[in-house]
PDB file of C-alpha atoms in Angstrom:
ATOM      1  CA  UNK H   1      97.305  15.888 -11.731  1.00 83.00           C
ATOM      2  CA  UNK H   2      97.381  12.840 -14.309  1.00 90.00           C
ATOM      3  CA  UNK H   3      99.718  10.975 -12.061  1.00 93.00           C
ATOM      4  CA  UNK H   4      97.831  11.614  -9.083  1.00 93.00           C
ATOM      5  CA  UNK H   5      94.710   9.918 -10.988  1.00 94.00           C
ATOM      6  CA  UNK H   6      96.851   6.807 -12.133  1.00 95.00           C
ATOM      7  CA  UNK H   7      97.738   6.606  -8.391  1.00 96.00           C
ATOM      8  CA  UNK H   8      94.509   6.341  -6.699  1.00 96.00           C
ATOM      9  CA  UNK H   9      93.125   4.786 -10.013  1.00 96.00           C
ATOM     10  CA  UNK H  10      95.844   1.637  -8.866  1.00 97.00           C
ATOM     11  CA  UNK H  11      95.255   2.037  -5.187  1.00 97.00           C
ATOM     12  CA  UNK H  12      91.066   1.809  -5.973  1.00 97.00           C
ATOM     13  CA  UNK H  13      91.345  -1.373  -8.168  1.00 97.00           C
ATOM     14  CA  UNK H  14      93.818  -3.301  -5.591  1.00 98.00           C
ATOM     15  CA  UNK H  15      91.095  -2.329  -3.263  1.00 98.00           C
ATOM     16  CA  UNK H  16      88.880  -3.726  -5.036  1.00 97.00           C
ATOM     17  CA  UNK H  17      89.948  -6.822  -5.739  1.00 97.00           C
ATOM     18  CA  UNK H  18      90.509  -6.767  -2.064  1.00 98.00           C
ATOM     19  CA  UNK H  19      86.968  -6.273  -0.643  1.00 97.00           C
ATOM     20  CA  UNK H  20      86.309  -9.233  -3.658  1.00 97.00           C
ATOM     21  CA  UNK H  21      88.918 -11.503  -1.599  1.00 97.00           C
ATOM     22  CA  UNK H  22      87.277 -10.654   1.520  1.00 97.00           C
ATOM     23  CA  UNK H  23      83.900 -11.137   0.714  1.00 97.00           C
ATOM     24  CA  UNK H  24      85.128 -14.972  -0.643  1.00 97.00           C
ATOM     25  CA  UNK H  25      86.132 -15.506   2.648  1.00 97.00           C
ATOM     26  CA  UNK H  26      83.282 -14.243   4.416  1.00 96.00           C
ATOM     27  CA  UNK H  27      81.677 -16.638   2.783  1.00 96.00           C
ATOM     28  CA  UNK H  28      78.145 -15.479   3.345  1.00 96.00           C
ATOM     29  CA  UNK H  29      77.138 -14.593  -0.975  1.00 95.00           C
ATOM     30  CA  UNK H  30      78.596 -12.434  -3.382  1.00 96.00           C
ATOM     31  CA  UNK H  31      77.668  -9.653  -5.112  1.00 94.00           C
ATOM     32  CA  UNK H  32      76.154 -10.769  -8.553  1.00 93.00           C
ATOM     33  CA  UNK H  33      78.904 -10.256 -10.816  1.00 94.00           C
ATOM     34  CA  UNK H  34      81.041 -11.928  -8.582  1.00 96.00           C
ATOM     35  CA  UNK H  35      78.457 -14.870  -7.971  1.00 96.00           C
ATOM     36  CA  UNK H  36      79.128 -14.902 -12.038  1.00 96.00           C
ATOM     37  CA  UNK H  37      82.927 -15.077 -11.686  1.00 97.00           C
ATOM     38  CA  UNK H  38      82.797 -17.852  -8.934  1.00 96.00           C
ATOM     39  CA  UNK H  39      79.983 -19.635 -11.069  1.00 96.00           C
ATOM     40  CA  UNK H  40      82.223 -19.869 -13.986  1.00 97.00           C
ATOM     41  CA  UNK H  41      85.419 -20.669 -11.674  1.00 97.00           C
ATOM     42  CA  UNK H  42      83.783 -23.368 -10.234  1.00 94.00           C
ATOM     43  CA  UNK H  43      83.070 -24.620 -14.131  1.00 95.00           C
ATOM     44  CA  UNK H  44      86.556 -24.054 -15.641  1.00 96.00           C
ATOM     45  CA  UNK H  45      88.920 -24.907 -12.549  1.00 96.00           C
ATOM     46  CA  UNK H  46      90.187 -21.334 -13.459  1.00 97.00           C
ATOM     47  CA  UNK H  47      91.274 -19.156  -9.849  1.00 97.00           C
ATOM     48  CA  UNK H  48      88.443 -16.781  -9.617  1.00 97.00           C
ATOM     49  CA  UNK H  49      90.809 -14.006 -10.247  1.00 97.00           C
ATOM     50  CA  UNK H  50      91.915 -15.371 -13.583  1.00 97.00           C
ATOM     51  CA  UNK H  51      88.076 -15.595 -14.257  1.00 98.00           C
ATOM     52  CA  UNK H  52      87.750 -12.079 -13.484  1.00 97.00           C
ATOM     53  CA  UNK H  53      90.168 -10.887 -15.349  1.00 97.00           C
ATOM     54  CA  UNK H  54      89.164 -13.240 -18.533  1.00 97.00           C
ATOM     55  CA  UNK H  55      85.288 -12.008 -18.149  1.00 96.00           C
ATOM     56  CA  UNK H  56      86.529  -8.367 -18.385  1.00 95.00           C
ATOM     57  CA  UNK H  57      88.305  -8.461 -21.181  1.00 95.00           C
ATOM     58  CA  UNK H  58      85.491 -10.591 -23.174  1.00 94.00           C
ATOM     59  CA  UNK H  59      82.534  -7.670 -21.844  1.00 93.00           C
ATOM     60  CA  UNK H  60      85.166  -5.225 -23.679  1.00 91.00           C
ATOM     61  CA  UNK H  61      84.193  -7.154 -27.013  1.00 91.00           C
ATOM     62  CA  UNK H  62      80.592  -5.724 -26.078  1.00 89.00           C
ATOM     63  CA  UNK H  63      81.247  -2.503 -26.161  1.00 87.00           C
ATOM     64  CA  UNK H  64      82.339  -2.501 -29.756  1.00 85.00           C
ATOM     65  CA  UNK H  65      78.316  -2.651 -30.678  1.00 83.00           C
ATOM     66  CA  UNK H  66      77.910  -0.572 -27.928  1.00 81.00           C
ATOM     67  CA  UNK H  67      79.850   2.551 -28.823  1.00 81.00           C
ATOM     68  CA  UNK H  68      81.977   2.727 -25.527  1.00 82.00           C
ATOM     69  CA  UNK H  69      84.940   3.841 -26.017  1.00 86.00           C
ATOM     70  CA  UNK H  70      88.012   2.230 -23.188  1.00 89.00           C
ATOM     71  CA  UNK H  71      90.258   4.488 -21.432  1.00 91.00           C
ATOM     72  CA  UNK H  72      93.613   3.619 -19.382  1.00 94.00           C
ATOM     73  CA  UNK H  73      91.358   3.061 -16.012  1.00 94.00           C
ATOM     74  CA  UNK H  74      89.057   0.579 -18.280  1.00 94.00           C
ATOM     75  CA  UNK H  75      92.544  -1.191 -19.167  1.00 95.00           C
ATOM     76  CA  UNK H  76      93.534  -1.730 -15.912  1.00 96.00           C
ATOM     77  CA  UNK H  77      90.564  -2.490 -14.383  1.00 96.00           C
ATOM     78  CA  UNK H  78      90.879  -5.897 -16.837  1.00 95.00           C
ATOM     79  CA  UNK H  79      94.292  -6.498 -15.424  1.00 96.00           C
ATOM     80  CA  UNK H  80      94.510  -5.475 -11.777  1.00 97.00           C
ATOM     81  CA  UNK H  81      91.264  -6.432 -10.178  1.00 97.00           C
ATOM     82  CA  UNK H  82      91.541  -9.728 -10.836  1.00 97.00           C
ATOM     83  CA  UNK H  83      95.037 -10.531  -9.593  1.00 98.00           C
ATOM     84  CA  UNK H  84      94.737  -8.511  -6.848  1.00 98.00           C
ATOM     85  CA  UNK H  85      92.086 -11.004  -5.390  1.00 98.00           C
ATOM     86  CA  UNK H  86      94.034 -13.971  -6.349  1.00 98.00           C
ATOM     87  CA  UNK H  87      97.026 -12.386  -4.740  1.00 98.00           C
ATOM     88  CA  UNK H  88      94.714 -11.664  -1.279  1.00 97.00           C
ATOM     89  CA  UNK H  89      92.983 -14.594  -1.501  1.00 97.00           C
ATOM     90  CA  UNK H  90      96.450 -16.892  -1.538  1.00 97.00           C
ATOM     91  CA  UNK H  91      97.241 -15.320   1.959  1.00 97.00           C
ATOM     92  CA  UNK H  92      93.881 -15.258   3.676  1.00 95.00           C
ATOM     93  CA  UNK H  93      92.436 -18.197   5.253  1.00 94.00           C
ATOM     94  CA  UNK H  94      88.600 -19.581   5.162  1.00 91.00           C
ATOM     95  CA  UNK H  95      87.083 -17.512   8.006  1.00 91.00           C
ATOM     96  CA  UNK H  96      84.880 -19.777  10.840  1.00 91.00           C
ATOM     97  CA  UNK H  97      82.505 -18.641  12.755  1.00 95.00           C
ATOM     98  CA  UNK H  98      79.684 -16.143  12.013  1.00 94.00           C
ATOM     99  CA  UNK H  99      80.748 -12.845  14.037  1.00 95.00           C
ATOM    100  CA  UNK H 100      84.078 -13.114  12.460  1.00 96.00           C
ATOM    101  CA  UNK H 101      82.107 -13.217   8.834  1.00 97.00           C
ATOM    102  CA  UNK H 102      79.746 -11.071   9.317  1.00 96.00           C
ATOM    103  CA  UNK H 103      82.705  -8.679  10.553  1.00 97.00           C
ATOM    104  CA  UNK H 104      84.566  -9.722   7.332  1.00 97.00           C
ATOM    105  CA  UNK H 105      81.391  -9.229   4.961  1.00 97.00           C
ATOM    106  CA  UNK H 106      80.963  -5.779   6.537  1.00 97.00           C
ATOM    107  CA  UNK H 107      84.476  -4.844   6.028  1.00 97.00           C
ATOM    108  CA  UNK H 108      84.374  -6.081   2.497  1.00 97.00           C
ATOM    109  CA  UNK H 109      81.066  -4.212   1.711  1.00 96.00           C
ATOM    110  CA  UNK H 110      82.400  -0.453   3.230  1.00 97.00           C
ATOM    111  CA  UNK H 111      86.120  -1.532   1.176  1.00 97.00           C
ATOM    112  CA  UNK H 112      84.211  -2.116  -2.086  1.00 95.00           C
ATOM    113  CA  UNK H 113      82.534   1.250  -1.827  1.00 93.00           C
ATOM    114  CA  UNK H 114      85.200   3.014  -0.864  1.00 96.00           C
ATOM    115  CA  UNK H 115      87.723   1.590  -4.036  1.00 95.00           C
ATOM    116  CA  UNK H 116      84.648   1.904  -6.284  1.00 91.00           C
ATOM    117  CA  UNK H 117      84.553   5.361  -5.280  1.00 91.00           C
ATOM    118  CA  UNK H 118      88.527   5.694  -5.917  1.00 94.00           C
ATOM    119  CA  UNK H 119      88.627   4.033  -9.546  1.00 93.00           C
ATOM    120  CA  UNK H 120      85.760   5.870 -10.657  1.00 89.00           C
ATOM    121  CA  UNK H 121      86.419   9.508  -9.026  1.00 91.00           C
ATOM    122  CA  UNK H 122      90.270   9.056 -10.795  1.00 92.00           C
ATOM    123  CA  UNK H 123      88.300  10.029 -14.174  1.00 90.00           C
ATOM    124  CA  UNK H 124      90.098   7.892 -16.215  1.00 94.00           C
ATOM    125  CA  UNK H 125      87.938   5.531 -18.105  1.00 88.00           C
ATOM    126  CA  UNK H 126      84.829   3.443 -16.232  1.00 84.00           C
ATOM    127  CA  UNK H 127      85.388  -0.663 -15.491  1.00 89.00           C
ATOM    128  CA  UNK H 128      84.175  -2.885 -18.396  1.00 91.00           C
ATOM    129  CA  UNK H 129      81.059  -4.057 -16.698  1.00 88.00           C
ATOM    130  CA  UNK H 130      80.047  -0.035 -15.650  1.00 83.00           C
ATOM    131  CA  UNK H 131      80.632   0.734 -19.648  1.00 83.00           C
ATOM    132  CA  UNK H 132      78.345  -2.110 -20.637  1.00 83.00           C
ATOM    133  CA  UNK H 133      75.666  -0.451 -18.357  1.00 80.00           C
ATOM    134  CA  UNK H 134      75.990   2.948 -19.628  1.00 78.00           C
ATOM    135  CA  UNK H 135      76.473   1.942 -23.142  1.00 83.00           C
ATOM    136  CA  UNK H 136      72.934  -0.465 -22.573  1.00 84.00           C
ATOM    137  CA  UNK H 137      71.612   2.724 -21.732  1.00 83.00           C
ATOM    138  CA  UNK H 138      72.886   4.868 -25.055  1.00 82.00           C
ATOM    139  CA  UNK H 139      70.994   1.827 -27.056  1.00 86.00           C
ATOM    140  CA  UNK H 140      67.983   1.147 -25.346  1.00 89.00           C
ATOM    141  CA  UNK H 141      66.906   4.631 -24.353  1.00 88.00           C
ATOM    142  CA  UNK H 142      65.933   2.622 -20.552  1.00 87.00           C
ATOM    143  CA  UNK H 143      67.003   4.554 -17.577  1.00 84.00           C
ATOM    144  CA  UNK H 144      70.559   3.904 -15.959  1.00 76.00           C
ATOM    145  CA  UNK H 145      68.697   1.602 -12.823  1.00 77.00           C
ATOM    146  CA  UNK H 146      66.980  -0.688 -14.951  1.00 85.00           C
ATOM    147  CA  UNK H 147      69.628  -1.495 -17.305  1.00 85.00           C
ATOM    148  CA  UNK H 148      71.846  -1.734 -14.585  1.00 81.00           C
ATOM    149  CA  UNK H 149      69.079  -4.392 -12.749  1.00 84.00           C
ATOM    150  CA  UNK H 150      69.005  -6.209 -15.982  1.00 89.00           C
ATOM    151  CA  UNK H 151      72.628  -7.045 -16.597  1.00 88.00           C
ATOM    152  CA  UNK H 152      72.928  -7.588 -12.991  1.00 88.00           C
ATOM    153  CA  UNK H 153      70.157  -9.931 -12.609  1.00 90.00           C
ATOM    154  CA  UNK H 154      70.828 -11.518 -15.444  1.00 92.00           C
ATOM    155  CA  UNK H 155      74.630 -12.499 -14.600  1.00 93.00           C
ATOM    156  CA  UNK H 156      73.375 -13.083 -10.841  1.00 93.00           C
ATOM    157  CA  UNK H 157      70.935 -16.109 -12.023  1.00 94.00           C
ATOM    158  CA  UNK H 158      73.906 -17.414 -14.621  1.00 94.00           C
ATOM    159  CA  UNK H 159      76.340 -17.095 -11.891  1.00 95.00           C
ATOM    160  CA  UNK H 160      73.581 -19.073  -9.119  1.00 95.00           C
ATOM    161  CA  UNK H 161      73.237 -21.456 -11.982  1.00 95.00           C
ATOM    162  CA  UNK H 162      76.872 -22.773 -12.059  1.00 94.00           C
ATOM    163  CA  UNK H 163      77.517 -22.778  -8.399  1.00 93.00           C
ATOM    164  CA  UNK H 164      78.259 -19.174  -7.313  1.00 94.00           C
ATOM    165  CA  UNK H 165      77.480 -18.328  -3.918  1.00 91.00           C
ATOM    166  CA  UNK H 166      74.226 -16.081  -3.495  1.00 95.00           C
ATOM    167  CA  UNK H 167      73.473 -15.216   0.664  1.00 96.00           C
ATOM    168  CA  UNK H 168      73.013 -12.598   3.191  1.00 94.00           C
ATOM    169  CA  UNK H 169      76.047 -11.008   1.277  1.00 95.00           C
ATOM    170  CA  UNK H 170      74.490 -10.575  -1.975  1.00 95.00           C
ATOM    171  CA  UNK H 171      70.907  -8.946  -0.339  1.00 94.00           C
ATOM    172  CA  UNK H 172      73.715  -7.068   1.980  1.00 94.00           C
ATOM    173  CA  UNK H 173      75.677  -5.667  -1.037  1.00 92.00           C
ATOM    174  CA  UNK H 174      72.387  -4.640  -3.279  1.00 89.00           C
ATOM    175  CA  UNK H 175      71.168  -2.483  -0.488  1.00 89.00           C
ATOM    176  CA  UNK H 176      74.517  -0.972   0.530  1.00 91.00           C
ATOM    177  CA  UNK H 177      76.514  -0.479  -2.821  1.00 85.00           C
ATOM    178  CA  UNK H 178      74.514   2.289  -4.395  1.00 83.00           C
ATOM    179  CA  UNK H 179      74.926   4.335  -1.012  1.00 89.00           C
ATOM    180  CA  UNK H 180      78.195   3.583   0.142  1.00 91.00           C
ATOM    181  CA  UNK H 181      79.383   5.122  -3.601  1.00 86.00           C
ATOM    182  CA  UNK H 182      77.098   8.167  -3.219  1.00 87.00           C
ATOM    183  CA  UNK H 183      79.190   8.725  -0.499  1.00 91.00           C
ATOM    184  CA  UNK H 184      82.666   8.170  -1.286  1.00 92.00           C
ATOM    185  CA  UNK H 185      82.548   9.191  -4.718  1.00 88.00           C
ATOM    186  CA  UNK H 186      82.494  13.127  -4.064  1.00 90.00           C
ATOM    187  CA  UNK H 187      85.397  12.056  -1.576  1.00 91.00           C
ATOM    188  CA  UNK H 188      87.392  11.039  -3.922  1.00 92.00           C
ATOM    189  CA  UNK H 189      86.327  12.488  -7.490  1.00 89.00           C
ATOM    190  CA  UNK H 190      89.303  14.595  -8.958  1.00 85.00           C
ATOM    191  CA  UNK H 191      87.933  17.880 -10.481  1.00 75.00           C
ATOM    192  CA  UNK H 192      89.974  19.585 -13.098  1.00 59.00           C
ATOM    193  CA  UNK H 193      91.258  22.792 -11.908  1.00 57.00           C
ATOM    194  CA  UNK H 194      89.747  25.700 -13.608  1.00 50.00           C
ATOM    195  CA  UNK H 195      91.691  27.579 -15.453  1.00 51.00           C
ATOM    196  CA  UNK H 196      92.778  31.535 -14.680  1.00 47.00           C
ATOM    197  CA  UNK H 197      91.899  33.709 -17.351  1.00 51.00           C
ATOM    198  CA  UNK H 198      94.530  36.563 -18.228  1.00 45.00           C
ATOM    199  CA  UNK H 199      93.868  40.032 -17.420  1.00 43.00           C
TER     200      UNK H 199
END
């Protein structure tokens, strides 16, 4: 069972930093945290990948305060999203031409859900930016949505700010994401097998 969680924990986060390649290259806005990451890409000269690995690791710092404690899928999350998309996006080309975008952003979109839906339903520790949403919500007492509109929002304008690219993508995304996960999360959340009592 725990190996079949660290396998579809790996496949989810290479599939995520997929759909994050692909949506790039669509090239039609991001979804906020990754209007952040390009924001601060465009800033450092950093690959966006590098960014997104970097930015993970300093939201970990957060949850200290927070109370969140990190578990092997938080860990990797950190390392493997990131280079995953650097890895896609040295292979794939700019896209041209708005049906083969829009095709593209879709793909991305339905991907994202689906490895979202893989990482998480492998029950082995949430991503660093899910903990700092349910940890926002052990402090402040607000309910899950609007902490979870706050910290996006608030990286979305940051990210706008230094150049990341906001579009039909990022309106696309915030309608779609929430969902596409209700979705394939029961698909693939791994339930522990109960346990046969003795006669």
């Amino acid at each position: 069972m725990f190996i079949r969680r660290v396998i579809q924990l790996q496949i989810g986060l290479v599939l995520y930093g997929a759909s994050l390649a692909l949506m790039v290259r669509a090239n039609l806005g991001l979804n906020p945290w990754s209007v952040f990451h390009q924001g601060l890409s465009e800033l450092t000269g950093l690959s966006l990948g590098l960014v997104v690995n970097l930015v993970g690791a300093l939201v970990l710092l957060i949850w200290i305060p927070l109370r969140q404690k990190p578990g092997i899928g938080t860990i990797c999350n950190v390392l493997v999203i990131g280079t995953a998309a650097d890895a896609i996006l040295a292979v794939l080309p700019p896209i041209v031409g708005w049906p083969a975008q829009s095709a593209l952003l879709v793909a991305a979109i339905v991907l994202n859900g689906a490895a979202t839906g893989a990482y998480i339903g492998a029950g082995l520790g949430p991503g660093p930016r899910d903990g700092l949403t349910t940890g926002g919500v052990r402090v402040t007492g607000w309910e899950v949505r609007w902490v979870r509109m706050s910290v996006e929002g608030l990286v979305l304008v940051l990210g706008w700010s230094l150049g990341g690219a906001i579009g039909l993508g990022t309106v696309a995304y915030a309608l779609t994401n929430g969902p596409l996960l209700q979705i394939f999360l029961p698909m693939f959340e791994i339930r522990a097998r109960p346990r046969l009592r003795s006669a």
